[in-house]
mmCIF file of C-alpha atoms in Angstrom:
data_model
loop_
_atom_site.group_PDB
_atom_site.id
_atom_site.type_symbol
_atom_site.label_atom_id
_atom_site.label_comp_id
_atom_site.label_asym_id
_atom_site.label_seq_id
_atom_site.Cartn_x
_atom_site.Cartn_y
_atom_site.Cartn_z
ATOM 1 C CA MET A 1 -268.400 -126.365 -48.286
ATOM 2 C CA THR A 2 -268.062 -122.588 -48.698
ATOM 3 C CA PHE A 3 -267.826 -120.815 -52.088
ATOM 4 C CA GLN A 4 -264.201 -119.872 -51.021
ATOM 5 C CA LYS A 5 -263.185 -123.196 -50.008
ATOM 6 C CA TYR A 6 -264.859 -124.727 -53.291
ATOM 7 C CA ALA A 7 -262.942 -122.366 -55.346
ATOM 8 C CA VAL A 8 -259.779 -123.236 -53.773
ATOM 9 C CA ALA A 9 -260.477 -127.004 -54.209
ATOM 10 C CA ALA A 10 -261.574 -126.947 -57.751
ATOM 11 C CA ALA A 11 -260.855 -124.198 -60.139
ATOM 12 C CA MET A 12 -262.516 -124.683 -63.428
ATOM 13 C CA VAL A 13 -261.062 -123.692 -66.724
ATOM 14 C CA LEU A 14 -263.464 -123.989 -69.672
ATOM 15 C CA SER A 15 -262.226 -125.137 -72.828
ATOM 16 C CA LEU A 16 -262.335 -122.889 -75.943
ATOM 17 C CA SER A 17 -263.517 -125.433 -78.511
ATOM 18 C CA ALA A 18 -266.463 -127.869 -78.411
ATOM 19 C CA PRO A 19 -265.993 -131.714 -78.000
ATOM 20 C CA ALA A 20 -265.418 -133.455 -81.330
ATOM 21 C CA LEU A 21 -268.374 -135.607 -81.327
ATOM 22 C CA ALA A 22 -271.968 -134.403 -81.533
ATOM 23 C CA GLN A 23 -274.295 -134.970 -78.600
ATOM 24 C CA THR A 24 -271.232 -135.784 -76.125
ATOM 25 C CA ASN A 25 -269.082 -133.766 -73.932
ATOM 26 C CA ARG A 26 -266.113 -134.470 -71.775
ATOM 27 C CA ILE A 27 -265.447 -133.862 -67.930
ATOM 28 C CA GLY A 28 -261.565 -133.826 -67.463
ATOM 29 C CA GLY A 29 -259.119 -132.494 -65.172
ATOM 30 C CA VAL A 30 -256.039 -132.985 -62.795
ATOM 31 C CA VAL A 31 -256.093 -134.174 -59.279
ATOM 32 C CA ARG A 32 -253.412 -132.460 -56.813
ATOM 33 C CA ASP A 33 -252.321 -132.489 -53.181
ATOM 34 C CA GLU A 34 -251.821 -129.624 -51.091
ATOM 35 C CA THR A 35 -248.201 -129.014 -52.530
ATOM 36 C CA GLY A 36 -249.579 -129.018 -56.090
ATOM 37 C CA ALA A 37 -248.075 -132.428 -56.818
ATOM 38 C CA THR A 38 -250.309 -134.672 -58.822
ATOM 39 C CA ILE A 39 -251.870 -137.854 -57.584
ATOM 40 C CA ARG A 40 -251.792 -140.810 -59.417
ATOM 41 C CA GLY A 41 -254.358 -143.505 -58.901
ATOM 42 C CA ALA A 42 -256.885 -141.226 -57.250
ATOM 43 C CA ILE A 43 -260.623 -142.803 -57.730
ATOM 44 C CA VAL A 44 -262.868 -140.432 -59.590
ATOM 45 C CA ARG A 45 -266.755 -140.988 -59.845
ATOM 46 C CA ALA A 46 -269.179 -139.091 -61.957
ATOM 47 C CA GLU A 47 -272.750 -139.496 -60.967
ATOM 48 C CA THR A 48 -276.213 -138.042 -62.466
ATOM 49 C CA GLY A 49 -279.765 -138.558 -62.281
ATOM 50 C CA GLY A 50 -281.185 -140.739 -59.447
ATOM 51 C CA THR A 51 -282.151 -139.085 -56.204
ATOM 52 C CA ASN A 52 -284.782 -136.188 -56.356
ATOM 53 C CA THR A 53 -284.848 -136.415 -60.205
ATOM 54 C CA SER A 54 -286.738 -138.121 -62.855
ATOM 55 C CA ALA A 55 -283.782 -139.059 -64.727
ATOM 56 C CA ALA A 56 -282.122 -142.672 -64.611
ATOM 57 C CA PRO A 57 -278.898 -142.856 -62.353
ATOM 58 C CA VAL A 58 -275.675 -142.932 -64.549
ATOM 59 C CA THR A 59 -272.322 -143.655 -62.713
ATOM 60 C CA LEU A 60 -268.904 -143.535 -64.413
ATOM 61 C CA THR A 61 -265.823 -144.660 -62.557
ATOM 62 C CA THR A 62 -261.914 -143.931 -63.386
ATOM 63 C CA ALA A 63 -258.557 -143.428 -61.979
ATOM 64 C CA THR A 64 -256.016 -140.607 -62.366
ATOM 65 C CA ASP A 65 -253.135 -141.696 -64.622
ATOM 66 C CA ASP A 66 -249.477 -140.913 -63.960
ATOM 67 C CA ARG A 67 -250.098 -137.146 -64.714
ATOM 68 C CA GLY A 68 -252.854 -137.095 -62.036
ATOM 69 C CA ARG A 69 -255.203 -136.619 -64.999
ATOM 70 C CA PHE A 70 -258.843 -138.053 -65.602
ATOM 71 C CA VAL A 71 -261.236 -138.071 -68.533
ATOM 72 C CA PHE A 72 -265.018 -138.904 -68.674
ATOM 73 C CA VAL A 73 -267.038 -138.870 -72.165
ATOM 74 C CA VAL A 74 -270.618 -138.091 -71.215
ATOM 75 C CA ILE A 75 -273.956 -138.187 -73.306
ATOM 76 C CA ARG A 76 -276.144 -136.617 -70.853
ATOM 77 C CA SER A 77 -276.632 -133.039 -70.014
ATOM 78 C CA GLY A 78 -277.732 -132.152 -66.406
ATOM 79 C CA GLU A 79 -276.327 -131.690 -62.956
ATOM 80 C CA TRP A 80 -273.344 -134.031 -62.332
ATOM 81 C CA ARG A 81 -271.513 -134.874 -59.100
ATOM 82 C CA LEU A 82 -267.946 -135.696 -58.876
ATOM 83 C CA THR A 83 -266.288 -137.490 -56.158
ATOM 84 C CA PHE A 84 -262.591 -137.751 -55.608
ATOM 85 C CA GLU A 85 -260.965 -140.456 -53.337
ATOM 86 C CA ALA A 86 -257.373 -141.160 -52.636
ATOM 87 C CA PRO A 87 -255.501 -142.935 -49.680
ATOM 88 C CA GLY A 88 -254.496 -140.309 -46.935
ATOM 89 C CA PHE A 89 -256.715 -137.519 -48.233
ATOM 90 C CA ASP A 90 -260.364 -136.373 -47.371
ATOM 91 C CA ALA A 91 -262.871 -137.338 -50.018
ATOM 92 C CA GLN A 92 -264.150 -134.553 -51.911
ATOM 93 C CA THR A 93 -267.503 -134.133 -53.917
ATOM 94 C CA ILE A 94 -267.854 -131.140 -56.383
ATOM 95 C CA PRO A 95 -271.327 -130.366 -58.246
ATOM 96 C CA LEU A 96 -270.902 -129.636 -61.932
ATOM 97 C CA SER A 97 -273.480 -128.564 -64.554
ATOM 98 C CA VAL A 98 -272.717 -130.097 -67.816
ATOM 99 C CA ARG A 99 -274.407 -129.349 -71.335
ATOM 100 C CA LEU A 100 -273.807 -131.520 -74.493
ATOM 101 C CA GLY A 101 -272.356 -129.403 -77.208
ATOM 102 C CA GLY A 102 -271.211 -126.853 -74.825
ATOM 103 C CA ALA A 103 -267.772 -126.006 -73.383
ATOM 104 C CA ALA A 104 -266.021 -128.947 -71.932
ATOM 105 C CA PRO A 105 -265.163 -128.493 -68.324
ATOM 106 C CA ASN A 106 -261.465 -128.908 -67.223
ATOM 107 C CA LEU A 107 -261.179 -129.112 -63.227
ATOM 108 C CA ASP A 108 -257.949 -128.497 -61.284
ATOM 109 C CA VAL A 109 -258.968 -130.463 -57.912
ATOM 110 C CA LYS A 110 -256.956 -130.264 -54.698
ATOM 111 C CA LEU A 111 -257.481 -132.734 -52.022
ATOM 112 C CA GLU A 112 -256.791 -132.070 -48.285
ATOM 113 C CA ARG A 113 -254.596 -134.639 -46.482
ATOM 114 C CA ARG A 114 -255.663 -136.358 -43.547
ATOM 115 C CA GLU A 115 -253.302 -136.928 -40.863
ATOM 116 C CA SER A 116 -254.643 -140.394 -39.815
ATOM 117 C CA PRO A 117 -255.844 -141.952 -43.040
ATOM 118 C CA GLU A 118 -259.242 -143.816 -42.670
ATOM 119 C CA ALA A 119 -261.311 -146.168 -44.926
ATOM 120 C CA PHE A 120 -263.205 -144.464 -47.567
ATOM 121 C CA GLY A 121 -266.001 -146.997 -47.751
ATOM 122 C CA ALA A 122 -267.124 -148.885 -50.833
ATOM 123 C CA LEU A 123 -267.009 -148.027 -54.616
ATOM 124 C CA ALA A 124 -269.115 -150.433 -56.301
ATOM 125 C CA GLY A 125 -268.402 -152.926 -53.715
ATOM 126 C CA VAL A 126 -264.561 -152.161 -53.991
ATOM 127 C CA ASP A 127 -262.936 -150.304 -51.148
ATOM 128 C CA SER A 128 -261.590 -147.260 -52.800
ATOM 129 C CA LYS A 129 -258.550 -146.817 -50.374
ATOM 130 C CA SER A 130 -257.392 -150.502 -50.969
ATOM 131 C CA LEU A 131 -257.993 -150.083 -54.776
ATOM 132 C CA SER A 132 -255.803 -146.916 -54.865
ATOM 133 C CA SER A 133 -253.153 -148.569 -53.023
ATOM 134 C CA GLN A 134 -253.220 -151.378 -55.528
ATOM 135 C CA LEU A 135 -252.924 -149.031 -58.322
ATOM 136 C CA ALA A 136 -249.939 -147.297 -56.701
ATOM 137 C CA ALA A 137 -248.177 -150.700 -56.199
ATOM 138 C CA ALA A 138 -248.789 -151.975 -59.671
ATOM 139 C CA ALA A 139 -247.365 -148.557 -61.007
ATOM 140 C CA VAL A 140 -244.280 -149.201 -58.989
ATOM 141 C CA LEU A 141 -243.849 -152.566 -60.623
ATOM 142 C CA TYR A 142 -244.207 -150.815 -64.042
ATOM 143 C CA ASP A 143 -241.710 -148.208 -63.239
ATOM 144 C CA GLU A 144 -239.122 -150.775 -62.160
ATOM 145 C CA GLY A 145 -239.497 -152.507 -65.248
ATOM 146 C CA ARG A 146 -240.924 -155.701 -63.786
ATOM 147 C CA HIS A 147 -243.485 -156.192 -66.543
ATOM 148 C CA ASP A 148 -244.689 -159.620 -65.884
ATOM 149 C CA GLN A 149 -245.767 -158.675 -62.281
ATOM 150 C CA ALA A 150 -247.082 -155.370 -63.210
ATOM 151 C CA ILE A 151 -249.266 -157.236 -65.853
ATOM 152 C CA ALA A 152 -250.418 -159.714 -63.071
ATOM 153 C CA ALA A 153 -251.071 -156.921 -60.569
ATOM 154 C CA TYR A 154 -253.000 -154.769 -63.003
ATOM 155 C CA ARG A 155 -255.210 -157.800 -64.133
ATOM 156 C CA GLU A 156 -256.013 -158.524 -60.456
ATOM 157 C CA ILE A 157 -257.267 -154.737 -60.290
ATOM 158 C CA LYS A 158 -259.144 -155.300 -63.478
ATOM 159 C CA ALA A 159 -261.130 -158.265 -62.084
ATOM 160 C CA ARG A 160 -262.129 -156.134 -58.894
ATOM 161 C CA ALA A 161 -262.935 -153.130 -60.617
ATOM 162 C CA PRO A 162 -263.636 -153.554 -64.523
ATOM 163 C CA ALA A 163 -265.007 -150.000 -64.991
ATOM 164 C CA LEU A 164 -261.452 -148.669 -64.736
ATOM 165 C CA SER A 165 -260.477 -148.548 -68.204
ATOM 166 C CA LEU A 166 -257.209 -147.061 -67.610
ATOM 167 C CA VAL A 167 -256.118 -150.643 -66.184
ATOM 168 C CA ASN A 168 -256.247 -151.789 -69.909
ATOM 169 C CA VAL A 169 -253.830 -149.131 -71.140
ATOM 170 C CA GLN A 170 -251.513 -149.982 -68.157
ATOM 171 C CA ILE A 171 -251.528 -153.737 -69.175
ATOM 172 C CA GLY A 172 -251.084 -152.702 -72.651
ATOM 173 C CA ASN A 173 -248.184 -150.495 -71.899
ATOM 174 C CA SER A 174 -246.345 -153.601 -70.116
ATOM 175 C CA LEU A 175 -247.109 -155.685 -72.984
ATOM 176 C CA LEU A 176 -245.586 -153.030 -75.398
ATOM 177 C CA ALA A 177 -242.546 -152.921 -73.280
ATOM 178 C CA LYS A 178 -242.272 -156.742 -73.675
ATOM 179 C CA LYS A 179 -242.609 -156.103 -77.403
ATOM 180 C CA SER A 180 -245.870 -158.405 -77.160
ATOM 181 C CA TYR A 181 -247.459 -156.000 -80.014
ATOM 182 C CA ALA A 182 -250.534 -157.936 -80.762
ATOM 183 C CA GLU A 183 -251.561 -158.233 -77.119
ATOM 184 C CA ALA A 184 -250.738 -154.773 -76.296
ATOM 185 C CA GLU A 185 -252.967 -153.691 -79.330
ATOM 186 C CA ALA A 186 -255.853 -155.859 -77.901
ATOM 187 C CA ALA A 187 -255.499 -154.132 -74.427
ATOM 188 C CA TYR A 188 -255.382 -150.724 -75.881
ATOM 189 C CA GLN A 189 -258.459 -151.567 -78.034
ATOM 190 C CA GLU A 190 -260.327 -152.726 -75.108
ATOM 191 C CA ALA A 191 -259.828 -149.324 -73.434
ATOM 192 C CA LEU A 192 -261.002 -147.596 -76.375
ATOM 193 C CA LYS A 193 -264.280 -149.545 -76.557
ATOM 194 C CA SER A 194 -264.877 -148.142 -73.075
ATOM 195 C CA ASP A 195 -263.947 -144.750 -74.146
ATOM 196 C CA ALA A 196 -263.017 -143.837 -77.754
ATOM 197 C CA ALA A 197 -261.635 -140.556 -76.563
ATOM 198 C CA ASP A 198 -259.368 -141.853 -73.966
ATOM 199 C CA ALA A 199 -256.190 -139.879 -74.610
ATOM 200 C CA ASN A 200 -254.029 -142.362 -72.851
ATOM 201 C CA ALA A 201 -255.101 -145.178 -74.752
ATOM 202 C CA LEU A 202 -254.887 -143.063 -78.133
ATOM 203 C CA LEU A 203 -251.310 -141.920 -77.310
ATOM 204 C CA ALA A 204 -250.454 -145.717 -76.550
ATOM 205 C CA MET A 205 -251.604 -146.949 -79.906
ATOM 206 C CA GLY A 206 -249.223 -144.251 -81.455
ATOM 207 C CA MET A 207 -246.504 -145.437 -79.574
ATOM 208 C CA LEU A 208 -247.311 -148.942 -80.523
ATOM 209 C CA ARG A 209 -247.407 -148.010 -84.103
ATOM 210 C CA GLU A 210 -244.129 -146.136 -83.851
ATOM 211 C CA ALA A 211 -242.534 -149.315 -82.296
ATOM 212 C CA GLN A 212 -243.806 -151.371 -85.385
ATOM 213 C CA GLY A 213 -242.048 -148.758 -87.653
ATOM 214 C CA ASN A 214 -245.317 -147.162 -88.897
ATOM 215 C CA ALA A 215 -244.664 -143.507 -88.365
ATOM 216 C CA ALA A 216 -247.633 -142.433 -90.565
ATOM 217 C CA ASP A 217 -250.109 -144.312 -88.497
ATOM 218 C CA ALA A 218 -248.332 -143.315 -85.325
ATOM 219 C CA GLN A 219 -248.779 -139.750 -86.439
ATOM 220 C CA ASN A 220 -252.400 -140.240 -86.861
ATOM 221 C CA TRP A 221 -253.012 -141.686 -83.501
ATOM 222 C CA TYR A 222 -250.791 -138.892 -81.529
ATOM 223 C CA GLN A 223 -252.877 -136.399 -83.405
ATOM 224 C CA LYS A 224 -256.108 -138.151 -81.983
ATOM 225 C CA ALA A 225 -254.797 -138.173 -78.522
ATOM 226 C CA SER A 226 -253.852 -134.401 -78.656
ATOM 227 C CA ALA A 227 -257.436 -133.508 -79.684
ATOM 228 C CA ALA A 228 -258.897 -135.628 -77.112
ATOM 229 C CA ASP A 229 -256.726 -133.768 -74.448
ATOM 230 C CA MET A 230 -255.887 -130.496 -75.713
ATOM 231 C CA VAL A 231 -253.788 -129.340 -72.471
ATOM 232 C CA TRP A 232 -251.560 -132.610 -72.718
ATOM 233 C CA THR A 233 -248.015 -131.924 -74.002
ATOM 234 C CA ARG A 234 -246.846 -135.498 -74.420
ATOM 235 C CA PRO A 235 -248.852 -136.087 -77.786
ATOM 236 C CA LEU A 236 -247.350 -132.760 -79.114
ATOM 237 C CA MET A 237 -243.875 -133.836 -78.027
ATOM 238 C CA LYS A 238 -244.468 -137.087 -79.968
ATOM 239 C CA LEU A 239 -245.699 -135.271 -82.940
ATOM 240 C CA ALA A 240 -242.574 -132.845 -82.972
ATOM 241 C CA ALA A 241 -240.273 -135.818 -82.735
ATOM 242 C CA LEU A 242 -241.756 -137.403 -85.817
ATOM 243 C CA ALA A 243 -241.985 -134.148 -87.851
ATOM 244 C CA SER A 244 -238.255 -133.636 -86.870
ATOM 245 C CA ALA A 245 -237.164 -137.253 -87.954
ATOM 246 C CA ALA A 246 -239.010 -136.518 -91.425
ATOM 247 C CA GLY A 247 -237.012 -133.250 -91.824
ATOM 248 C CA ASP A 248 -240.025 -131.079 -91.371
ATOM 249 C CA ARG A 249 -238.738 -128.639 -89.101
ATOM 250 C CA ALA A 250 -241.489 -125.982 -89.456
ATOM 251 C CA THR A 251 -244.118 -128.577 -88.254
ATOM 252 C CA ALA A 252 -242.022 -129.646 -85.341
ATOM 253 C CA SER A 253 -241.515 -126.031 -84.402
ATOM 254 C CA ARG A 254 -245.060 -125.595 -84.507
ATOM 255 C CA HIS A 255 -245.903 -128.450 -81.972
ATOM 256 C CA LEU A 256 -242.915 -127.359 -79.804
ATOM 257 C CA THR A 257 -244.040 -123.719 -79.499
ATOM 258 C CA ARG A 258 -247.471 -124.959 -78.530
ATOM 259 C CA VAL A 259 -245.926 -127.197 -75.977
ATOM 260 C CA VAL A 260 -244.232 -124.423 -74.392
ATOM 261 C CA ALA A 261 -247.348 -122.258 -74.561
ATOM 262 C CA LEU A 262 -249.258 -124.883 -72.529
ATOM 263 C CA ASP A 263 -246.853 -125.760 -69.725
ATOM 264 C CA ALA A 264 -243.624 -123.933 -69.998
ATOM 265 C CA ALA A 265 -242.549 -125.180 -66.437
ATOM 266 C CA SER A 266 -243.102 -128.777 -67.122
ATOM 267 C CA ALA A 267 -240.258 -131.221 -68.212
ATOM 268 C CA ASP A 268 -241.970 -131.239 -71.743
ATOM 269 C CA GLY A 269 -242.192 -127.482 -71.948
ATOM 270 C CA GLN A 270 -238.500 -127.141 -70.797
ATOM 271 C CA SER A 271 -237.346 -129.710 -73.360
ATOM 272 C CA ALA A 272 -239.270 -128.068 -76.030
ATOM 273 C CA ALA A 273 -237.939 -124.614 -75.255
ATOM 274 C CA ALA A 274 -234.438 -126.138 -75.518
ATOM 275 C CA MET A 275 -235.143 -127.851 -78.781
ATOM 276 C CA LEU A 276 -236.530 -124.583 -80.278
ATOM 277 C CA LYS A 277 -233.145 -122.794 -79.616
ATOM 278 C CA GLN A 278 -231.168 -125.353 -81.498
#
């Protein structure tokens, strides 16, 4: 891949703050198609060590969420290789140098569409094209409110690819929609055991606590989610809503202003701008 092509495919933006936990770092970002739209359910694999090195190999695997975003927490400095796969797109591998305690890489990855999709091969024994298709189908069930079917679909995916902690969050979200609060919390906690900085799981815990009527605890989880993914506007919108409900307009305005600064063109950014004018 030429430098120019690489620069177009993955523009790296470095975070201004160090990761919250000592001796760790985060690799995160968003995956898009050729139009700039985000891709949900893309398989992302991060690898380091192994071939031509003395370090033991490490492989981490996840899938992009409904915002097209992914996050890994890493505990090893060195040269990493990130591979991105989604049905209908050419797979892409990006080299990345990561240092513990350094700035956290935030990638914006653009995948090139294929005219005739082909099989990607195996990911830990699982065909990634099939896995992405399953994730997309399960997401449709969730979006349509068919939560029992969505739970069954996500559990089937989990059995095939237990490393995808995002699946636990999606199972929890369906259980939360069914008001099965204890089961939802168990699913979220399972995701957090795999990755304590999983912003999706942290936000989901906040939504669970809010549904249970515990605004103070919900606020704590939303703050954790915002700290875990500082470019995500949704936790800030949740915090603004809690502050507004408590009559704290100054705090609500501060969160809304940050949302607009982060992504004014997004749905959250437009909503935040409208609320600030009220």
